[in-house]
PDB file of C-alpha atoms in Angstrom:
ATOM      1  CA  UNK A   1      20.021   1.062   3.129  1.00  0.00           C
ATOM      2  CA  UNK A   2      21.654   3.613   2.826  1.00  0.00           C
ATOM      3  CA  UNK A   3      20.547   6.601   4.975  1.00  0.00           C
ATOM      4  CA  UNK A   4      20.801   5.558   5.120  1.00  0.00           C
ATOM      5  CA  UNK A   5      25.604  13.225   5.025  1.00  0.00           C
ATOM      6  CA  UNK A   6      22.897  11.816   4.739  1.00  0.00           C
ATOM      7  CA  UNK A   7      20.907  10.566   7.496  1.00  0.00           C
ATOM      8  CA  UNK A   8      18.917   7.317   6.741  1.00  0.00           C
ATOM      9  CA  UNK A   9      22.050  12.865   8.723  1.00  0.00           C
ATOM     10  CA  UNK A  10      21.227  13.089  12.328  1.00  0.00           C
ATOM     11  CA  UNK A  11      17.818  14.622  13.153  1.00  0.00           C
ATOM     12  CA  UNK A  12      17.774  17.733  15.264  1.00  0.00           C
ATOM     13  CA  UNK A  13      15.783  16.121  18.094  1.00  0.00           C
ATOM     14  CA  UNK A  14      16.267  12.698  19.649  1.00  0.00           C
ATOM     15  CA  UNK A  15      13.404  10.549  20.743  1.00  0.00           C
ATOM     16  CA  UNK A  16      12.972   6.867  21.488  1.00  0.00           C
ATOM     17  CA  UNK A  17      10.925   4.908  19.007  1.00  0.00           C
ATOM     18  CA  UNK A  18       9.353   1.493  19.633  1.00  0.00           C
ATOM     19  CA  UNK A  19       9.303  -0.390  16.358  1.00  0.00           C
ATOM     20  CA  UNK A  20       7.681  -3.751  16.628  1.00  0.00           C
ATOM     21  CA  UNK A  21       9.798  -6.983  16.800  1.00  0.00           C
ATOM     22  CA  UNK A  22      10.212  -8.312  13.358  1.00  0.00           C
ATOM     23  CA  UNK A  23       8.112 -11.276  12.556  1.00  0.00           C
ATOM     24  CA  UNK A  24       9.594 -12.575   9.269  1.00  0.00           C
ATOM     25  CA  UNK A  25      12.241 -15.385   9.802  1.00  0.00           C
ATOM     26  CA  UNK A  26      14.321 -17.398   7.439  1.00  0.00           C
ATOM     27  CA  UNK A  27      14.680 -15.014   4.487  1.00  0.00           C
ATOM     28  CA  UNK A  28      18.020 -15.297   2.702  1.00  0.00           C
ATOM     29  CA  UNK A  29      20.088 -12.105   2.645  1.00  0.00           C
ATOM     30  CA  UNK A  30      22.224 -11.749  -0.405  1.00  0.00           C
ATOM     31  CA  UNK A  31      24.806  -9.164  -0.965  1.00  0.00           C
ATOM     32  CA  UNK A  32      23.788  -6.369  -3.356  1.00  0.00           C
ATOM     33  CA  UNK A  33      25.192  -6.779  -6.816  1.00  0.00           C
ATOM     34  CA  UNK A  34      26.645  -3.265  -7.312  1.00  0.00           C
ATOM     35  CA  UNK A  35      24.868  -0.800  -9.474  1.00  0.00           C
ATOM     36  CA  UNK A  36      22.642  -3.074 -11.566  1.00  0.00           C
ATOM     37  CA  UNK A  37      19.305  -2.445 -12.946  1.00  0.00           C
ATOM     38  CA  UNK A  38      16.295  -4.316 -11.794  1.00  0.00           C
ATOM     39  CA  UNK A  39      14.651  -4.800 -15.159  1.00  0.00           C
ATOM     40  CA  UNK A  40      11.224  -5.971 -13.870  1.00  0.00           C
ATOM     41  CA  UNK A  41       9.105  -4.110 -11.378  1.00  0.00           C
ATOM     42  CA  UNK A  42       9.491  -4.717  -7.714  1.00  0.00           C
ATOM     43  CA  UNK A  43       6.971  -7.443  -7.860  1.00  0.00           C
ATOM     44  CA  UNK A  44       9.089  -9.300 -10.304  1.00  0.00           C
ATOM     45  CA  UNK A  45       6.387  -9.179 -12.951  1.00  0.00           C
ATOM     46  CA  UNK A  46       6.930  -7.808 -16.496  1.00  0.00           C
ATOM     47  CA  UNK A  47       3.505  -6.320 -16.762  1.00  0.00           C
ATOM     48  CA  UNK A  48       2.458  -2.922 -15.296  1.00  0.00           C
ATOM     49  CA  UNK A  49       0.610  -2.395 -12.156  1.00  0.00           C
ATOM     50  CA  UNK A  50      -2.580  -2.006 -14.043  1.00  0.00           C
ATOM     51  CA  UNK A  51      -4.385   0.093 -16.562  1.00  0.00           C
ATOM     52  CA  UNK A  52      -3.376   3.650 -16.139  1.00  0.00           C
ATOM     53  CA  UNK A  53      -6.821   4.868 -17.122  1.00  0.00           C
ATOM     54  CA  UNK A  54      -8.558   2.612 -14.594  1.00  0.00           C
ATOM     55  CA  UNK A  55      -6.235   3.655 -11.680  1.00  0.00           C
ATOM     56  CA  UNK A  56      -7.988   5.986  -9.217  1.00  0.00           C
ATOM     57  CA  UNK A  57      -5.083   8.488  -8.869  1.00  0.00           C
ATOM     58  CA  UNK A  58      -3.575   8.240 -12.383  1.00  0.00           C
ATOM     59  CA  UNK A  59      -4.563  11.788 -13.328  1.00  0.00           C
ATOM     60  CA  UNK A  60      -2.408  13.096 -10.491  1.00  0.00           C
ATOM     61  CA  UNK A  61       0.797  11.914 -12.178  1.00  0.00           C
ATOM     62  CA  UNK A  62       2.812  14.127 -14.538  1.00  0.00           C
ATOM     63  CA  UNK A  63       2.017  13.163 -18.107  1.00  0.00           C
ATOM     64  CA  UNK A  64       5.489  12.049 -18.802  1.00  0.00           C
ATOM     65  CA  UNK A  65       5.387   9.494 -16.080  1.00  0.00           C
ATOM     66  CA  UNK A  66       1.873   8.496 -16.907  1.00  0.00           C
ATOM     67  CA  UNK A  67       2.814   7.940 -20.584  1.00  0.00           C
ATOM     68  CA  UNK A  68       5.873   5.792 -19.694  1.00  0.00           C
ATOM     69  CA  UNK A  69       3.821   3.705 -17.113  1.00  0.00           C
ATOM     70  CA  UNK A  70       7.051   3.369 -15.049  1.00  0.00           C
ATOM     71  CA  UNK A  71       8.555   5.160 -12.090  1.00  0.00           C
ATOM     72  CA  UNK A  72      12.312   4.474 -11.882  1.00  0.00           C
ATOM     73  CA  UNK A  73      13.445   3.918  -8.188  1.00  0.00           C
ATOM     74  CA  UNK A  74      16.963   4.359  -7.033  1.00  0.00           C
ATOM     75  CA  UNK A  75      17.510   2.013  -3.985  1.00  0.00           C
ATOM     76  CA  UNK A  76      20.324   0.322  -2.121  1.00  0.00           C
ATOM     77  CA  UNK A  77      18.857  -3.102  -2.264  1.00  0.00           C
ATOM     78  CA  UNK A  78      20.933  -4.734   0.506  1.00  0.00           C
ATOM     79  CA  UNK A  79      19.038  -3.349   3.579  1.00  0.00           C
ATOM     80  CA  UNK A  80      16.740  -6.082   4.805  1.00  0.00           C
ATOM     81  CA  UNK A  81      13.854  -5.885   5.621  1.00  0.00           C
ATOM     82  CA  UNK A  82      13.376  -2.592   4.046  1.00  0.00           C
ATOM     83  CA  UNK A  83      14.623  -3.727   0.526  1.00  0.00           C
ATOM     84  CA  UNK A  84      16.828  -6.702  -0.325  1.00  0.00           C
ATOM     85  CA  UNK A  85      17.021  -9.641  -2.733  1.00  0.00           C
ATOM     86  CA  UNK A  86      15.508 -12.958  -1.744  1.00  0.00           C
ATOM     87  CA  UNK A  87      16.998 -16.413  -2.534  1.00  0.00           C
ATOM     88  CA  UNK A  88      15.639 -16.209  -6.095  1.00  0.00           C
ATOM     89  CA  UNK A  89      17.091 -12.761  -6.674  1.00  0.00           C
ATOM     90  CA  UNK A  90      13.787 -11.018  -6.526  1.00  0.00           C
ATOM     91  CA  UNK A  91      13.671  -7.542  -4.941  1.00  0.00           C
ATOM     92  CA  UNK A  92      11.528  -7.791  -1.783  1.00  0.00           C
ATOM     93  CA  UNK A  93      10.831  -5.904   1.465  1.00  0.00           C
ATOM     94  CA  UNK A  94       8.898  -3.056   2.992  1.00  0.00           C
ATOM     95  CA  UNK A  95       9.667  -0.498   0.243  1.00  0.00           C
ATOM     96  CA  UNK A  96       8.979  -2.779  -2.728  1.00  0.00           C
ATOM     97  CA  UNK A  97       5.613  -3.885  -1.182  1.00  0.00           C
ATOM     98  CA  UNK A  98       4.603  -0.324  -0.448  1.00  0.00           C
ATOM     99  CA  UNK A  99       5.574   0.641  -3.994  1.00  0.00           C
ATOM    100  CA  UNK A 100       3.518  -2.158  -5.501  1.00  0.00           C
ATOM    101  CA  UNK A 101       0.447  -0.924  -3.486  1.00  0.00           C
ATOM    102  CA  UNK A 102       1.133   2.765  -4.566  1.00  0.00           C
ATOM    103  CA  UNK A 103       1.464   1.501  -8.087  1.00  0.00           C
ATOM    104  CA  UNK A 104      -2.045   0.164  -8.163  1.00  0.00           C
ATOM    105  CA  UNK A 105      -3.368   3.590  -7.129  1.00  0.00           C
ATOM    106  CA  UNK A 106      -1.366   5.328  -9.770  1.00  0.00           C
ATOM    107  CA  UNK A 107      -1.556   2.788 -12.560  1.00  0.00           C
ATOM    108  CA  UNK A 108       2.224   2.521 -13.031  1.00  0.00           C
ATOM    109  CA  UNK A 109       5.072   0.133 -12.104  1.00  0.00           C
ATOM    110  CA  UNK A 110       7.742   1.089  -9.666  1.00  0.00           C
ATOM    111  CA  UNK A 111      10.942  -0.272 -11.202  1.00  0.00           C
ATOM    112  CA  UNK A 112      13.756  -0.646  -8.610  1.00  0.00           C
ATOM    113  CA  UNK A 113      17.333  -0.071  -9.712  1.00  0.00           C
ATOM    114  CA  UNK A 114      20.228  -1.083  -7.348  1.00  0.00           C
ATOM    115  CA  UNK A 115      22.923   1.563  -6.392  1.00  0.00           C
ATOM    116  CA  UNK A 116      25.094   2.322  -3.404  1.00  0.00           C
ATOM    117  CA  UNK A 117      23.213   4.452  -0.867  1.00  0.00           C
ATOM    118  CA  UNK A 118      25.432   7.537  -0.878  1.00  0.00           C
ATOM    119  CA  UNK A 119      25.019   7.913  -4.620  1.00  0.00           C
ATOM    120  CA  UNK A 120      21.221   7.884  -4.744  1.00  0.00           C
ATOM    121  CA  UNK A 121      20.525  11.569  -4.581  1.00  0.00           C
ATOM    122  CA  UNK A 122      23.216  12.230  -7.179  1.00  0.00           C
ATOM    123  CA  UNK A 123      21.435   9.735  -9.416  1.00  0.00           C
ATOM    124  CA  UNK A 124      18.147  11.448  -8.674  1.00  0.00           C
ATOM    125  CA  UNK A 125      19.522  14.813  -9.594  1.00  0.00           C
ATOM    126  CA  UNK A 126      21.058  13.574 -12.822  1.00  0.00           C
ATOM    127  CA  UNK A 127      17.794  11.969 -13.953  1.00  0.00           C
ATOM    128  CA  UNK A 128      18.872   8.434 -13.716  1.00  0.00           C
ATOM    129  CA  UNK A 129      15.951   7.800 -11.251  1.00  0.00           C
ATOM    130  CA  UNK A 130      12.618   9.465 -10.885  1.00  0.00           C
ATOM    131  CA  UNK A 131      12.656   8.933  -7.056  1.00  0.00           C
ATOM    132  CA  UNK A 132      14.886   7.420  -4.454  1.00  0.00           C
ATOM    133  CA  UNK A 133      13.204   5.031  -2.021  1.00  0.00           C
ATOM    134  CA  UNK A 134      15.783   3.322   0.275  1.00  0.00           C
ATOM    135  CA  UNK A 135      15.134   3.667   4.083  1.00  0.00           C
ATOM    136  CA  UNK A 136      16.219   7.240   3.561  1.00  0.00           C
ATOM    137  CA  UNK A 137      15.767   9.569   6.419  1.00  0.00           C
ATOM    138  CA  UNK A 138      14.254  12.967   5.653  1.00  0.00           C
ATOM    139  CA  UNK A 139      16.378  15.685   7.079  1.00  0.00           C
ATOM    140  CA  UNK A 140      16.771  19.488   6.571  1.00  0.00           C
ATOM    141  CA  UNK A 141      20.258  19.055   5.261  1.00  0.00           C
ATOM    142  CA  UNK A 142      18.947  16.702   2.502  1.00  0.00           C
ATOM    143  CA  UNK A 143      16.071  19.014   1.697  1.00  0.00           C
ATOM    144  CA  UNK A 144      18.359  21.965   1.380  1.00  0.00           C
ATOM    145  CA  UNK A 145      21.308  20.199  -0.324  1.00  0.00           C
ATOM    146  CA  UNK A 146      23.726  20.606   2.548  1.00  0.00           C
ATOM    147  CA  UNK A 147      26.703  18.253   3.231  1.00  0.00           C
ATOM    148  CA  UNK A 148      26.247  17.482   6.857  1.00  0.00           C
ATOM    149  CA  UNK A 149      29.966  16.869   7.441  1.00  0.00           C
ATOM    150  CA  UNK A 150      31.095  20.314   6.023  1.00  0.00           C
ATOM    151  CA  UNK A 151      27.846  22.414   6.375  1.00  0.00           C
ATOM    152  CA  UNK A 152      28.369  23.521   2.741  1.00  0.00           C
ATOM    153  CA  UNK A 153      25.690  23.492   0.014  1.00  0.00           C
ATOM    154  CA  UNK A 154      26.456  20.746  -2.544  1.00  0.00           C
ATOM    155  CA  UNK A 155      23.240  20.734  -4.492  1.00  0.00           C
ATOM    156  CA  UNK A 156      19.667  22.022  -4.797  1.00  0.00           C
ATOM    157  CA  UNK A 157      18.291  19.554  -2.347  1.00  0.00           C
ATOM    158  CA  UNK A 158      15.287  17.275  -2.685  1.00  0.00           C
ATOM    159  CA  UNK A 159      11.665  16.992  -1.385  1.00  0.00           C
ATOM    160  CA  UNK A 160      10.445  14.036   0.705  1.00  0.00           C
ATOM    161  CA  UNK A 161       7.295  12.184   1.025  1.00  0.00           C
ATOM    162  CA  UNK A 162       7.528  10.769   4.543  1.00  0.00           C
ATOM    163  CA  UNK A 163       5.951   7.418   5.119  1.00  0.00           C
ATOM    164  CA  UNK A 164       7.550   5.610   8.230  1.00  0.00           C
ATOM    165  CA  UNK A 165       9.412   6.275  11.414  1.00  0.00           C
ATOM    166  CA  UNK A 166      12.471   4.524  12.654  1.00  0.00           C
ATOM    167  CA  UNK A 167      15.274   4.869  15.105  1.00  0.00           C
ATOM    168  CA  UNK A 168      18.970   3.710  15.219  1.00  0.00           C
ATOM    169  CA  UNK A 169      20.302   0.715  17.154  1.00  0.00           C
ATOM    170  CA  UNK A 170      23.683  -0.834  18.206  1.00  0.00           C
ATOM    171  CA  UNK A 171      24.225  -4.637  18.012  1.00  0.00           C
ATOM    172  CA  UNK A 172      27.078  -6.874  19.004  1.00  0.00           C
ATOM    173  CA  UNK A 173      28.110 -10.520  18.619  1.00  0.00           C
ATOM    174  CA  UNK A 174      25.695 -12.679  20.719  1.00  0.00           C
ATOM    175  CA  UNK A 175      26.969 -13.318  24.177  1.00  0.00           C
ATOM    176  CA  UNK A 176      29.780 -10.760  23.780  1.00  0.00           C
ATOM    177  CA  UNK A 177      28.406  -7.303  24.288  1.00  0.00           C
ATOM    178  CA  UNK A 178      31.539  -6.122  26.121  1.00  0.00           C
ATOM    179  CA  UNK A 179      29.513  -3.869  28.426  1.00  0.00           C
ATOM    180  CA  UNK A 180      28.103  -1.831  25.567  1.00  0.00           C
ATOM    181  CA  UNK A 181      24.832  -0.414  26.486  1.00  0.00           C
ATOM    182  CA  UNK A 182      24.882   2.841  24.530  1.00  0.00           C
ATOM    183  CA  UNK A 183      26.884   5.141  22.379  1.00  0.00           C
ATOM    184  CA  UNK A 184      29.233   6.309  25.109  1.00  0.00           C
ATOM    185  CA  UNK A 185      30.328   2.744  25.717  1.00  0.00           C
ATOM    186  CA  UNK A 186      31.706   2.647  22.256  1.00  0.00           C
ATOM    187  CA  UNK A 187      34.707   4.840  23.370  1.00  0.00           C
ATOM    188  CA  UNK A 188      37.832   2.608  23.085  1.00  0.00           C
ATOM    189  CA  UNK A 189      36.206   0.251  20.728  1.00  0.00           C
ATOM    190  CA  UNK A 190      35.599  -0.285  17.059  1.00  0.00           C
ATOM    191  CA  UNK A 191      32.127   0.067  15.405  1.00  0.00           C
ATOM    192  CA  UNK A 192      31.193  -1.082  11.895  1.00  0.00           C
ATOM    193  CA  UNK A 193      28.344   0.561   9.825  1.00  0.00           C
ATOM    194  CA  UNK A 194      27.188   1.586   6.446  1.00  0.00           C
ATOM    195  CA  UNK A 195      28.731   4.645   4.887  1.00  0.00           C
ATOM    196  CA  UNK A 196      26.438   7.765   4.549  1.00  0.00           C
ATOM    197  CA  UNK A 197      23.946   6.751   7.285  1.00  0.00           C
ATOM    198  CA  UNK A 198      22.752   8.207  10.543  1.00  0.00           C
ATOM    199  CA  UNK A 199      24.728   5.547  12.286  1.00  0.00           C
ATOM    200  CA  UNK A 200      27.854   6.986  10.860  1.00  0.00           C
ATOM    201  CA  UNK A 201      26.825  10.509  11.830  1.00  0.00           C
ATOM    202  CA  UNK A 202      26.155   9.347  15.449  1.00  0.00           C
ATOM    203  CA  UNK A 203      29.467   7.508  15.633  1.00  0.00           C
ATOM    204  CA  UNK A 204      31.409  10.526  14.423  1.00  0.00           C
ATOM    205  CA  UNK A 205      29.605  12.669  17.018  1.00  0.00           C
ATOM    206  CA  UNK A 206      30.394  10.241  19.723  1.00  0.00           C
ATOM    207  CA  UNK A 207      34.006  10.032  18.646  1.00  0.00           C
ATOM    208  CA  UNK A 208      34.403  13.767  19.302  1.00  0.00           C
ATOM    209  CA  UNK A 209      33.209  13.187  22.911  1.00  0.00           C
ATOM    210  CA  UNK A 210      35.380  10.285  23.769  1.00  0.00           C
ATOM    211  CA  UNK A 211      38.191  10.901  26.335  1.00  0.00           C
ATOM    212  CA  UNK A 212      41.848  10.966  25.488  1.00  0.00           C
ATOM    213  CA  UNK A 213      43.193   7.414  25.125  1.00  0.00           C
ATOM    214  CA  UNK A 214      39.760   5.935  24.370  1.00  0.00           C
ATOM    215  CA  UNK A 215      39.485   6.522  20.720  1.00  0.00           C
ATOM    216  CA  UNK A 216      36.305   5.254  19.047  1.00  0.00           C
ATOM    217  CA  UNK A 217      37.364   3.560  15.719  1.00  0.00           C
ATOM    218  CA  UNK A 218      34.893   3.704  12.869  1.00  0.00           C
ATOM    219  CA  UNK A 219      34.863   1.469   9.861  1.00  0.00           C
ATOM    220  CA  UNK A 220      32.338   2.253   7.230  1.00  0.00           C
ATOM    221  CA  UNK A 221      31.259   0.003   4.364  1.00  0.00           C
ATOM    222  CA  UNK A 222      29.308   0.385   1.087  1.00  0.00           C
ATOM    223  CA  UNK A 223      26.385  -1.652   2.491  1.00  0.00           C
ATOM    224  CA  UNK A 224      25.251  -3.014   5.775  1.00  0.00           C
ATOM    225  CA  UNK A 225      25.859  -6.620   4.884  1.00  0.00           C
ATOM    226  CA  UNK A 226      29.579  -5.996   4.602  1.00  0.00           C
ATOM    227  CA  UNK A 227      29.568  -4.374   8.076  1.00  0.00           C
ATOM    228  CA  UNK A 228      27.742  -7.439   9.501  1.00  0.00           C
ATOM    229  CA  UNK A 229      30.219  -9.714   7.962  1.00  0.00           C
ATOM    230  CA  UNK A 230      33.174  -7.773   9.437  1.00  0.00           C
ATOM    231  CA  UNK A 231      31.560  -7.942  12.990  1.00  0.00           C
ATOM    232  CA  UNK A 232      30.671 -11.648  12.533  1.00  0.00           C
ATOM    233  CA  UNK A 233      34.333 -12.487  11.739  1.00  0.00           C
ATOM    234  CA  UNK A 234      35.552 -10.624  14.944  1.00  0.00           C
ATOM    235  CA  UNK A 235      36.898  -7.568  13.130  1.00  0.00           C
ATOM    236  CA  UNK A 236      34.970  -5.187  15.293  1.00  0.00           C
ATOM    237  CA  UNK A 237      33.259  -4.768  18.681  1.00  0.00           C
ATOM    238  CA  UNK A 238      29.828  -3.564  17.554  1.00  0.00           C
ATOM    239  CA  UNK A 239      27.783  -2.626  14.624  1.00  0.00           C
ATOM    240  CA  UNK A 240      25.017   0.075  14.152  1.00  0.00           C
ATOM    241  CA  UNK A 241      22.082   0.316  11.758  1.00  0.00           C
ATOM    242  CA  UNK A 242      18.508   1.505  11.608  1.00  0.00           C
ATOM    243  CA  UNK A 243      16.435  -0.387  14.123  1.00  0.00           C
ATOM    244  CA  UNK A 244      14.343  -2.417  11.646  1.00  0.00           C
ATOM    245  CA  UNK A 245      17.524  -3.545   9.867  1.00  0.00           C
ATOM    246  CA  UNK A 246      19.498  -4.313  13.062  1.00  0.00           C
ATOM    247  CA  UNK A 247      16.537  -6.252  14.515  1.00  0.00           C
ATOM    248  CA  UNK A 248      16.064  -8.274  11.296  1.00  0.00           C
ATOM    249  CA  UNK A 249      19.732  -9.145  11.294  1.00  0.00           C
ATOM    250  CA  UNK A 250      19.659 -10.227  14.928  1.00  0.00           C
ATOM    251  CA  UNK A 251      16.726 -12.378  14.159  1.00  0.00           C
ATOM    252  CA  UNK A 252      18.006 -14.034  10.933  1.00  0.00           C
ATOM    253  CA  UNK A 253      21.776 -14.026  10.849  1.00  0.00           C
ATOM    254  CA  UNK A 254      23.013 -17.545  11.755  1.00  0.00           C
ATOM    255  CA  UNK A 255      19.498 -18.518  12.596  1.00  0.00           C
ATOM    256  CA  UNK A 256      19.484 -15.861  15.426  1.00  0.00           C
ATOM    257  CA  UNK A 257      22.804 -17.028  16.886  1.00  0.00           C
ATOM    258  CA  UNK A 258      25.193 -14.311  15.557  1.00  0.00           C
ATOM    259  CA  UNK A 259      24.088 -10.967  17.086  1.00  0.00           C
ATOM    260  CA  UNK A 260      22.219  -9.320  19.813  1.00  0.00           C
ATOM    261  CA  UNK A 261      20.674  -5.785  20.231  1.00  0.00           C
ATOM    262  CA  UNK A 262      22.054  -3.737  23.039  1.00  0.00           C
ATOM    263  CA  UNK A 263      20.696  -0.581  24.595  1.00  0.00           C
ATOM    264  CA  UNK A 264      17.811   1.442  23.339  1.00  0.00           C
ATOM    265  CA  UNK A 265      17.241   2.727  19.756  1.00  0.00           C
ATOM    266  CA  UNK A 266      17.799   6.552  19.325  1.00  0.00           C
ATOM    267  CA  UNK A 267      17.220   9.351  16.898  1.00  0.00           C
ATOM    268  CA  UNK A 268      13.762   8.385  15.664  1.00  0.00           C
ATOM    269  CA  UNK A 269      12.974  10.184  12.444  1.00  0.00           C
ATOM    270  CA  UNK A 270      10.964   9.802   9.248  1.00  0.00           C
ATOM    271  CA  UNK A 271      11.835   7.688   6.279  1.00  0.00           C
ATOM    272  CA  UNK A 272      10.993   9.701   3.078  1.00  0.00           C
ATOM    273  CA  UNK A 273      10.713   8.998  -0.624  1.00  0.00           C
ATOM    274  CA  UNK A 274      13.109  11.511  -2.305  1.00  0.00           C
ATOM    275  CA  UNK A 275      11.898  13.554  -5.307  1.00  0.00           C
ATOM    276  CA  UNK A 276      13.554  16.298  -7.178  1.00  0.00           C
ATOM    277  CA  UNK A 277      12.672  19.872  -6.288  1.00  0.00           C
ATOM    278  CA  UNK A 278      11.498  20.422  -9.784  1.00  0.00           C
ATOM    279  CA  UNK A 279       9.057  17.571  -9.655  1.00  0.00           C
ATOM    280  CA  UNK A 280       6.313  18.790  -7.446  1.00  0.00           C
ATOM    281  CA  UNK A 281       3.658  16.918  -9.562  1.00  0.00           C
ATOM    282  CA  UNK A 282       5.241  13.497  -9.002  1.00  0.00           C
ATOM    283  CA  UNK A 283       5.783  14.344  -5.281  1.00  0.00           C
ATOM    284  CA  UNK A 284       2.219  15.230  -4.748  1.00  0.00           C
ATOM    285  CA  UNK A 285       0.975  12.169  -6.649  1.00  0.00           C
ATOM    286  CA  UNK A 286       3.127   9.986  -4.425  1.00  0.00           C
ATOM    287  CA  UNK A 287       1.779  11.556  -1.386  1.00  0.00           C
ATOM    288  CA  UNK A 288      -1.771  10.986  -2.554  1.00  0.00           C
ATOM    289  CA  UNK A 289      -1.001   7.347  -3.345  1.00  0.00           C
ATOM    290  CA  UNK A 290       0.489   6.782   0.123  1.00  0.00           C
ATOM    291  CA  UNK A 291      -2.355   8.450   1.760  1.00  0.00           C
ATOM    292  CA  UNK A 292      -4.708   6.216  -0.242  1.00  0.00           C
ATOM    293  CA  UNK A 293      -3.031   2.932   0.820  1.00  0.00           C
ATOM    294  CA  UNK A 294      -2.876   4.134   4.419  1.00  0.00           C
ATOM    295  CA  UNK A 295      -6.722   4.687   4.275  1.00  0.00           C
ATOM    296  CA  UNK A 296      -7.581   1.449   2.424  1.00  0.00           C
ATOM    297  CA  UNK A 297      -5.442  -0.721   4.702  1.00  0.00           C
ATOM    298  CA  UNK A 298      -2.745  -1.970   2.301  1.00  0.00           C
ATOM    299  CA  UNK A 299      -0.116   0.047   4.177  1.00  0.00           C
ATOM    300  CA  UNK A 300      -0.981  -1.666   7.510  1.00  0.00           C
ATOM    301  CA  UNK A 301      -0.884  -5.126   5.771  1.00  0.00           C
ATOM    302  CA  UNK A 302       2.623  -4.460   4.485  1.00  0.00           C
ATOM    303  CA  UNK A 303       3.960  -3.270   7.843  1.00  0.00           C
ATOM    304  CA  UNK A 304       2.236  -6.106   9.625  1.00  0.00           C
ATOM    305  CA  UNK A 305       3.836  -8.573   7.119  1.00  0.00           C
ATOM    306  CA  UNK A 306       7.282  -7.355   7.935  1.00  0.00           C
ATOM    307  CA  UNK A 307       6.704  -6.884  11.789  1.00  0.00           C
ATOM    308  CA  UNK A 308       7.280  -3.134  11.865  1.00  0.00           C
ATOM    309  CA  UNK A 309       3.758  -1.842  12.540  1.00  0.00           C
ATOM    310  CA  UNK A 310       4.826   0.434  15.378  1.00  0.00           C
ATOM    311  CA  UNK A 311       6.726   2.550  12.847  1.00  0.00           C
ATOM    312  CA  UNK A 312       3.595   3.393  11.028  1.00  0.00           C
ATOM    313  CA  UNK A 313       2.339   6.931  10.372  1.00  0.00           C
ATOM    314  CA  UNK A 314      -1.275   8.034  10.057  1.00  0.00           C
ATOM    315  CA  UNK A 315      -0.728  10.021   6.887  1.00  0.00           C
ATOM    316  CA  UNK A 316       2.054  10.999   4.455  1.00  0.00           C
ATOM    317  CA  UNK A 317       3.918  14.195   5.136  1.00  0.00           C
ATOM    318  CA  UNK A 318       5.881  16.465   2.820  1.00  0.00           C
ATOM    319  CA  UNK A 319       9.333  17.462   4.221  1.00  0.00           C
ATOM    320  CA  UNK A 320       8.609  16.586   7.820  1.00  0.00           C
ATOM    321  CA  UNK A 321      12.288  15.982   8.727  1.00  0.00           C
ATOM    322  CA  UNK A 322      14.057  18.159  11.097  1.00  0.00           C
TER     323      UNK A 322
END
């Protein structure tokens, strides 16, 4: 997820965030199937979220979206518990559940399409997706279309509707933390992670600080599940991911016997729904829908269901990333 540069790119200010322990156990994590289209809505139903005319916020949508009755969502659907496929192949998780709730407010379906995380903004710019919703961290670089590695402008940037807060964690094989308690302890070791995420940004920053003779080796993958598989097989010393994802993996992988979290989560920052700069109408409609489900309690129900209530926000924010 994924992001999640790109942060799922490092925020300008670090702070520790406490995101609740994940309560959902036993879900089956399946590897994402490349760049395939999820033909049905996130709920798996073929019908729309409801009558557009009867939806309380339908009139806030741009007419083209309202007429279609569908919002196409670019997402890396391999980032449990934020978005992933369950044992039946259905797209589930925090983002799909929130999208379903927002769809009831707007009278449209949110149709999730699977893609690798580092191509989602490109897909958004090209018009393949209407939005990107994929545990994507809102950052100034993304807002301004800046490549965080080179500092060069690579696009027009995107706007974000921020809806959640999460930090980044390190995890190791259970019972074999090798003394790793934080990022500085990774010097001389190998870390696995998902390409294009804040974990990769943090690892690159730490690698520059490591003393001579204690190189930090970084192996980046297309998705987080591949990184987990590498660590599980003994091909690395540690992994890193957004805290909700790392905690979920610790809880579920191998029945809780594969991994353990080490140290504190860092770099807490907002997840945002990415929208094109030329689509302010859709952006504002999404903000209104998110605010509505926060107010009516549906937002809390979703976060409670997935055990991440402490990452909640009290209102949606436009471009709140630093």
